[in-house]
Coordinates of N, CA and C in Angstrom, one line a residue:
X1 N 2.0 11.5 17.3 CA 0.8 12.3 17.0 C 0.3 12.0 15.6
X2 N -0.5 11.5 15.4 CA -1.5 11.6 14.3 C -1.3 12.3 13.2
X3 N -1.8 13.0 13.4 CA -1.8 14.1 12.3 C 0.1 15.0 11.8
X4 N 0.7 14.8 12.4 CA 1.8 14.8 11.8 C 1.9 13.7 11.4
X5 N 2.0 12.7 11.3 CA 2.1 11.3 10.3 C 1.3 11.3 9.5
X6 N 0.1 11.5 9.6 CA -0.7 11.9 8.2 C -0.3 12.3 7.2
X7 N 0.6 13.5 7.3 CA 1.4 13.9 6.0 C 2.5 13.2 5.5
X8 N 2.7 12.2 6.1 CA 4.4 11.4 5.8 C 3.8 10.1 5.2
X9 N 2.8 9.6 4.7 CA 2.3 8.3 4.9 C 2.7 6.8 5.6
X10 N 2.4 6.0 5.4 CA 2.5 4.6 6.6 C 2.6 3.6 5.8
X11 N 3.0 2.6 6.9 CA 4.0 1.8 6.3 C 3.3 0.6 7.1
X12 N 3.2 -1.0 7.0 CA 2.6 -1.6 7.8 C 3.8 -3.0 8.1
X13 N 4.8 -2.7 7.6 CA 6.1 -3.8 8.0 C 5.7 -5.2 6.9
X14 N 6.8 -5.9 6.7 CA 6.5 -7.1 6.2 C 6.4 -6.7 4.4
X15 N 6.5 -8.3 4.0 CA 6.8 -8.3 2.2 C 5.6 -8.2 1.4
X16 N 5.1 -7.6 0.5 CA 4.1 -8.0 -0.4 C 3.7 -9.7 -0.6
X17 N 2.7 -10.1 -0.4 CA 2.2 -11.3 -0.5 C 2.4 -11.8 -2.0
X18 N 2.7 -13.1 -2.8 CA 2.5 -13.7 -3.9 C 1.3 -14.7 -3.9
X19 N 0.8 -14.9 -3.2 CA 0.1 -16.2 -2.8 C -1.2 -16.0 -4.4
X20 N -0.5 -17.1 -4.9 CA -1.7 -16.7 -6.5 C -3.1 -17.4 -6.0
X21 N -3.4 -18.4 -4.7 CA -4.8 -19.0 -5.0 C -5.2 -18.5 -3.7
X22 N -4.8 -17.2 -2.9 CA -5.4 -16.3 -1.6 C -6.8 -15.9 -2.3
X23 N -7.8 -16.0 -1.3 CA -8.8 -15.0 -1.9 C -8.4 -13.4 -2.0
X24 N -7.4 -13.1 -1.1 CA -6.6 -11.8 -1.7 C -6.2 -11.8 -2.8
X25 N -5.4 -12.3 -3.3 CA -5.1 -12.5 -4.6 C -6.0 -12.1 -6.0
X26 N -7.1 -13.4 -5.4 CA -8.3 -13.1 -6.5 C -8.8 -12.2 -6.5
X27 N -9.1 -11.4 -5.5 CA -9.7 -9.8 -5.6 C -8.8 -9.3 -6.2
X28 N -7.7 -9.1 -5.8 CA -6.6 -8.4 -6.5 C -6.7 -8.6 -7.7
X29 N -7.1 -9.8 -8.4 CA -6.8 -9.8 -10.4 C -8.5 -9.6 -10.7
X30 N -9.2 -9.6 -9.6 CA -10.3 -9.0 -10.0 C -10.8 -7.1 -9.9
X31 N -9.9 -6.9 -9.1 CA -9.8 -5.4 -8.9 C -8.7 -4.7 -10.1
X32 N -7.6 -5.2 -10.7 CA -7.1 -5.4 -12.0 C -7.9 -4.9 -13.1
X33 N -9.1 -6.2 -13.3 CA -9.9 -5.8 -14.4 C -10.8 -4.8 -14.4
X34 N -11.1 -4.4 -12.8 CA -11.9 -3.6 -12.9 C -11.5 -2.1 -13.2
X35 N -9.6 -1.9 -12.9 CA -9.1 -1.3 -13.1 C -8.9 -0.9 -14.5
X36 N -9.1 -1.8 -15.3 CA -9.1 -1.0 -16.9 C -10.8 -0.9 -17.1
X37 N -11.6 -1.4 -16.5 CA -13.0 -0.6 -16.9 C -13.2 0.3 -15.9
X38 N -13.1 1.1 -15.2 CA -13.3 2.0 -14.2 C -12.1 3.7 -14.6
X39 N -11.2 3.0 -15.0 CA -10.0 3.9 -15.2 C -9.4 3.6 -16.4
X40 N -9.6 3.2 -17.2 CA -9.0 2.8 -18.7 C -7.5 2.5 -18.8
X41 N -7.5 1.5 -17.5 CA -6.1 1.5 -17.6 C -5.9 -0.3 -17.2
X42 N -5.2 -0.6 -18.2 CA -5.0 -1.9 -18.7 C -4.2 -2.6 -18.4
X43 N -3.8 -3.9 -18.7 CA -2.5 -4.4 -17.6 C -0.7 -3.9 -17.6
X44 N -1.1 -3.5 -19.0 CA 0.4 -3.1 -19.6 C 0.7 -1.5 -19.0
X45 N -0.6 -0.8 -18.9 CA -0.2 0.9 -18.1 C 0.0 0.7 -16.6
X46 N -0.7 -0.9 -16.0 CA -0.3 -1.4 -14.6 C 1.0 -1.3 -14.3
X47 N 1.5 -2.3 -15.6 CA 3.2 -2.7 -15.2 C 4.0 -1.3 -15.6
X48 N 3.9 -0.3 -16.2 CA 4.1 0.6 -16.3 C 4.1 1.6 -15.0
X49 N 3.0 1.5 -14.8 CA 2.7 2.6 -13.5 C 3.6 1.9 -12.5
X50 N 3.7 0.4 -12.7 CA 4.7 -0.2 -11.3 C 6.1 0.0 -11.3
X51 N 6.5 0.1 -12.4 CA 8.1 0.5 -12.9 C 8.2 1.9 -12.5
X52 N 7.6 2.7 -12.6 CA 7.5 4.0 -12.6 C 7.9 4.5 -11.1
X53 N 6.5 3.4 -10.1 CA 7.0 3.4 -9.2 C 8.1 3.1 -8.2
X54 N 8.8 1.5 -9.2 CA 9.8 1.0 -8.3 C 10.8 1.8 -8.6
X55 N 11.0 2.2 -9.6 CA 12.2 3.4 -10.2 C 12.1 4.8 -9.4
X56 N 11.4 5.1 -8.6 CA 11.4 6.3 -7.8 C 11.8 5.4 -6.2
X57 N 11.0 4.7 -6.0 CA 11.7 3.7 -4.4 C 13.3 3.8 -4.9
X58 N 13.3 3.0 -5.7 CA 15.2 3.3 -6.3 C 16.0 4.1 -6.3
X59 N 15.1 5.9 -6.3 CA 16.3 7.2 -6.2 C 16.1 7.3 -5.3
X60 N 14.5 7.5 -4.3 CA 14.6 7.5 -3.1 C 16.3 7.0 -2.8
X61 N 16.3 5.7 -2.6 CA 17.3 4.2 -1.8 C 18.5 5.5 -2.2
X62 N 18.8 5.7 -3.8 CA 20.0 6.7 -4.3 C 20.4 7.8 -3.8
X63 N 19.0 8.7 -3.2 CA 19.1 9.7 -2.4 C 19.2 9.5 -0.5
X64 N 19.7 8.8 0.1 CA 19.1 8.4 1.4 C 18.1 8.3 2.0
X65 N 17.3 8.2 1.3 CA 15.9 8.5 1.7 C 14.9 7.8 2.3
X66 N 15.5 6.2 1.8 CA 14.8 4.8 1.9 C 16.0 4.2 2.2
X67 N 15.4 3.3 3.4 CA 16.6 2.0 3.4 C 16.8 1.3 2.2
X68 N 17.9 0.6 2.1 CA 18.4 0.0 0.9 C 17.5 -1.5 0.8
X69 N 17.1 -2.0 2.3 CA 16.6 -3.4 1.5 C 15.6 -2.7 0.8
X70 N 15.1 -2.1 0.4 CA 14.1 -1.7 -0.1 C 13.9 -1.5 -1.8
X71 N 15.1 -1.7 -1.7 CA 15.6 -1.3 -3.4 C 14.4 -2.7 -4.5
X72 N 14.1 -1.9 -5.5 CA 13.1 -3.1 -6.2 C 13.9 -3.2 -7.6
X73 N 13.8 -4.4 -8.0 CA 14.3 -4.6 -9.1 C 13.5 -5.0 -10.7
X74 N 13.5 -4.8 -11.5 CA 12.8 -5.0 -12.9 C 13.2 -5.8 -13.4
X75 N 12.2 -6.9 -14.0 CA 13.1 -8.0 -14.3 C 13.0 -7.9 -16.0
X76 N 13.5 -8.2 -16.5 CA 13.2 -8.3 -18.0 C 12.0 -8.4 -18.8
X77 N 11.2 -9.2 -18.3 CA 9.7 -9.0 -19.1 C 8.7 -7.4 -18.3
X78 N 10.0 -6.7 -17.5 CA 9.2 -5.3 -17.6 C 8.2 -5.8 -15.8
X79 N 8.4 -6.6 -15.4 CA 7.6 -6.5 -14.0 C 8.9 -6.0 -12.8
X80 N 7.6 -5.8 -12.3 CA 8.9 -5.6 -11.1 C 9.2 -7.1 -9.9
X81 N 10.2 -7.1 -9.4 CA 10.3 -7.8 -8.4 C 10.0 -8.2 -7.2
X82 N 10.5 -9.0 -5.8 CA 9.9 -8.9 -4.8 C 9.8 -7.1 -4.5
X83 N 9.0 -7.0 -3.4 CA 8.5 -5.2 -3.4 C 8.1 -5.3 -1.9
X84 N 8.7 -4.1 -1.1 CA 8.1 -4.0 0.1 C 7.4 -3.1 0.3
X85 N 7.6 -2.4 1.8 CA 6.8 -1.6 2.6 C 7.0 0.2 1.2
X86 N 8.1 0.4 1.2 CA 8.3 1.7 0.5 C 7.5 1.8 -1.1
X87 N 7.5 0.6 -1.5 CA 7.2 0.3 -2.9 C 5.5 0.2 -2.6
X88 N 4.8 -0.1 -2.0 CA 3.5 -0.5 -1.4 C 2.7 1.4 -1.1
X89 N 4.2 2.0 -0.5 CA 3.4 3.4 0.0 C 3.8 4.5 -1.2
X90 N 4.7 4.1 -2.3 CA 4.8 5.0 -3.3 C 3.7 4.5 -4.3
X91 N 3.6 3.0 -4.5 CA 2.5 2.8 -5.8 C 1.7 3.9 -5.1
X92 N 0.9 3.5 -4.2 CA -0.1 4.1 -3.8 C -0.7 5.2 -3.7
X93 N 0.5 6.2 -3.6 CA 0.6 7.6 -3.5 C 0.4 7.8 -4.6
X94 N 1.5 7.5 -5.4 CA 1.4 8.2 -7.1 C 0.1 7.7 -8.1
X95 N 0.0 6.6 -8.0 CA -1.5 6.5 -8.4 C -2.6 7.6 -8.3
X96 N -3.0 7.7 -6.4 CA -3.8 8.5 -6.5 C -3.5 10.0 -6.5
X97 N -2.2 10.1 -6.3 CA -1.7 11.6 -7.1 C -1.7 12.2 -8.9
X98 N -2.1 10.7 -9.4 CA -2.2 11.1 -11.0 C -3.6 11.1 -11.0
X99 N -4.4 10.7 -10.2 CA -6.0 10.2 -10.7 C -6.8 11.2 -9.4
X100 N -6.6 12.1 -8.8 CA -7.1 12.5 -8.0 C -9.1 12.8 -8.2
X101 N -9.1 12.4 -9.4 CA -10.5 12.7 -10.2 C -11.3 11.3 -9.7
X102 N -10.3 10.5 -9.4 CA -11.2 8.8 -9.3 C -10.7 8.6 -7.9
X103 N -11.0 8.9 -6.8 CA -10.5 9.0 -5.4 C -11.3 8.1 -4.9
X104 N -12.6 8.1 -5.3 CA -13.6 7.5 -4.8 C -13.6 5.6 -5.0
X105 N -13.2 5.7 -6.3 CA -12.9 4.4 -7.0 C -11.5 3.7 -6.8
X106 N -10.6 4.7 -5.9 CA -9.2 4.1 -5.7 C -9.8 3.5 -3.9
X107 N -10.3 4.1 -3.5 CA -11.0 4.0 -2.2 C -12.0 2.8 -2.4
X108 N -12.5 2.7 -2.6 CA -13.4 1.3 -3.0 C -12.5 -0.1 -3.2
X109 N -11.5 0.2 -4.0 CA -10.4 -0.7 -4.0 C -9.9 -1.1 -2.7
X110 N -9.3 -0.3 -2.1 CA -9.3 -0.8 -0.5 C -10.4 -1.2 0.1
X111 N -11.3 -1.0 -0.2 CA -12.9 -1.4 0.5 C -12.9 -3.0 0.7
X112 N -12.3 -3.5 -1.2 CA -12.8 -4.9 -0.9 C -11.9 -5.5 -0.5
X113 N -10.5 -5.1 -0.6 CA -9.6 -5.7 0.3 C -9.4 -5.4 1.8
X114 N -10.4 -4.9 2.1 CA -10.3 -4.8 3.5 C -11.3 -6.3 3.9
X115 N -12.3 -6.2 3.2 CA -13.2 -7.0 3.3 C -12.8 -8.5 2.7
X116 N -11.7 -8.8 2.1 CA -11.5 -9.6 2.2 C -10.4 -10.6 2.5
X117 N -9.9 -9.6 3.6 CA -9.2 -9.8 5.0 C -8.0 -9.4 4.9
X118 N -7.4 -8.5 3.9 CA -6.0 -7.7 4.1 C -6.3 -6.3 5.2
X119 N -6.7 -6.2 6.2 CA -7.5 -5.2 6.8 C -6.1 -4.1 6.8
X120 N -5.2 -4.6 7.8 CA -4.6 -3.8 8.2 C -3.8 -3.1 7.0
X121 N -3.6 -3.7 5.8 CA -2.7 -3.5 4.5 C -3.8 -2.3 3.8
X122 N -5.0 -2.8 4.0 CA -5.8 -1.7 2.9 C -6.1 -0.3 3.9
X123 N -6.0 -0.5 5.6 CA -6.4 0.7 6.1 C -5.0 1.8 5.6
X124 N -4.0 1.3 5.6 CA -2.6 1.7 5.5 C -3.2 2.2 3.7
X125 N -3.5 1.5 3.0 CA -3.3 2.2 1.7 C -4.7 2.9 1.1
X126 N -5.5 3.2 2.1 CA -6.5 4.1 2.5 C -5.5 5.2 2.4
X127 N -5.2 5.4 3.8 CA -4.5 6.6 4.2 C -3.5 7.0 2.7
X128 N -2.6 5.8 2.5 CA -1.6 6.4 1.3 C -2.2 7.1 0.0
X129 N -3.9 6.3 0.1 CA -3.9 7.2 -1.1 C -5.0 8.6 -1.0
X130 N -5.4 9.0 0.2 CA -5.2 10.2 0.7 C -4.2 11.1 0.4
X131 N -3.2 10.8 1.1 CA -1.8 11.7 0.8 C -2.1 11.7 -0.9
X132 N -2.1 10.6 -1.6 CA -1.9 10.6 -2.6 C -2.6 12.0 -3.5
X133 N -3.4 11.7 -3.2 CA -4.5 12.7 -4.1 C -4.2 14.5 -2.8
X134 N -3.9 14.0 -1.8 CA -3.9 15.5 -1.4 C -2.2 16.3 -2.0
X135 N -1.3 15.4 -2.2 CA -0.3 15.7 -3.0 C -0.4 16.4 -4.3
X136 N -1.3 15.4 -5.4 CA -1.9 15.3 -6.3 C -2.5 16.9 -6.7
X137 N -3.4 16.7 -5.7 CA -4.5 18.0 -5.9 C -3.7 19.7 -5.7
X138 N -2.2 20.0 -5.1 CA -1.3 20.5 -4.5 C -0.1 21.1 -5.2
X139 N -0.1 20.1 -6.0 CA 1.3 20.0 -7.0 C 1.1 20.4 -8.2
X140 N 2.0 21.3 -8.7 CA 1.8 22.2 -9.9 C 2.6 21.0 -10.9
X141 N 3.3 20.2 -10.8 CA 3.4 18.7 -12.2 C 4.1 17.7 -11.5
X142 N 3.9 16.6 -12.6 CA 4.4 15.6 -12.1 C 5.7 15.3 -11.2
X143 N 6.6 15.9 -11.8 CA 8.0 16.2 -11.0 C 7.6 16.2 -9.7
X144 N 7.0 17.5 -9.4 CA 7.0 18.0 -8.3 C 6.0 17.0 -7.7
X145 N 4.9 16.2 -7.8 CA 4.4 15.2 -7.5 C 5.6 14.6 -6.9
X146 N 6.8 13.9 -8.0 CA 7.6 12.7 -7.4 C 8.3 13.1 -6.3
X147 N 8.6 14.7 -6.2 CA 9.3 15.3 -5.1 C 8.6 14.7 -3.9
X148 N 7.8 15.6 -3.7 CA 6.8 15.9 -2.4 C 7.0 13.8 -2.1
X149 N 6.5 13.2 -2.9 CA 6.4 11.8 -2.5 C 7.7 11.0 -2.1
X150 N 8.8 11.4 -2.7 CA 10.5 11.4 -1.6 C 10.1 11.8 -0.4
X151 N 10.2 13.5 -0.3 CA 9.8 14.0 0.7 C 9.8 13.4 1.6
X152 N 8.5 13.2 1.4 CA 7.9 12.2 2.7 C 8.6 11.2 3.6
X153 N 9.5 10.7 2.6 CA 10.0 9.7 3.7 C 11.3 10.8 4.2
X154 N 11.9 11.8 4.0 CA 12.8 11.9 4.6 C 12.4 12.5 6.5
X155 N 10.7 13.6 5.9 CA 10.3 13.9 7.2 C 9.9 12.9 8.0
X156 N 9.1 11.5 7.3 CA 9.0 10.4 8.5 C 9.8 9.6 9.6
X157 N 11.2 9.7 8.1 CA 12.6 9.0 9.1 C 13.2 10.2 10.4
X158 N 12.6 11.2 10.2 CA 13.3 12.3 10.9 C 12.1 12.3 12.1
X159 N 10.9 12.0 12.0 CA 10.3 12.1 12.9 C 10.1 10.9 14.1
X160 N 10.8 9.8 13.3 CA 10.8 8.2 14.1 C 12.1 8.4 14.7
X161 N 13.1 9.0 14.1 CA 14.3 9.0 14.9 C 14.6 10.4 15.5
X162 N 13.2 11.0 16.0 CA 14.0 12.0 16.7 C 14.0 13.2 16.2
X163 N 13.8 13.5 15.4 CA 14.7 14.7 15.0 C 16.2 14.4 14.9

């Protein structure tokens, strides 16, 4: 059903792409820049917000919450490393759970990656950043943001396997 998965967010299988000369790509370091003029947020509060995120996929993994391949690693100059499906549906979330004021502008982001042919990846993080900001808008602090955003996957895993 629908709408009970709505609240757990989605997941679309497979690894984050690296491909530096994809026209995905290029949108991507062009949606970057647009990201520090639209949200004043720069490359270094990027890799920030990415750590932030892989370090919660990480207690998730700590807490049983997330399969383990999923675990992301930080490499020394502060990036994160290869990143999957869990890491893909937490950036997403927490982003638009901190910025619930620029919904419109996190959504447009998916726009042009949809449009320039990540379709099924941007419909997926459409939706995530829905939850995101309905989390967001919900949640009395951050904490409780990073809760609810665990959460999630323990109700999804419980709802794929059954009860």
């Amino acid at each position: 059903p629908e709408e009970s998965r709505r609240i757990h967010g989605y997941t679309h299988g497979g690894r984050v792409s690296k491909d530096k000369g994809s026209l995905l790509d290029k949108a991507s370091r062009l949606m970057e820049r647009g990201a520090e003029s639209f949200f004043d947020i720069g490359p270094e509060e990027l890799r920030s917000h990415e750590r932030e995120a892989a370090n919660l996929v990480n207690e998730g993994i700590d807490r049983g919450l997330i399969p383990k391949r999923e675990r992301v690693s930080i490499q020394e100059n502060g990036r994160v490393g290869k990143v999957g499906d869990a890491f893909d549906k937490i950036n997403h979330m927490l982003l638009a759970a901190k910025n619930t004021d620029k919904n419109l502008l996190l959504q447009g982001k998916e726009v042009v990656q949809y449009l320039t042919g990540d379709r099924e990846g941007s419909v997926i993080d459409l939706k995530n950043n829905n939850l995101g900001v309905e989390i967001g808008r919900t949640s009395k602090n951050e904490s409780e943001i990073r809760e609810r955003i665990l959460e999630s996957f323990k109700v999804q895993d419980s709802l794929l396997n059954g009860l």
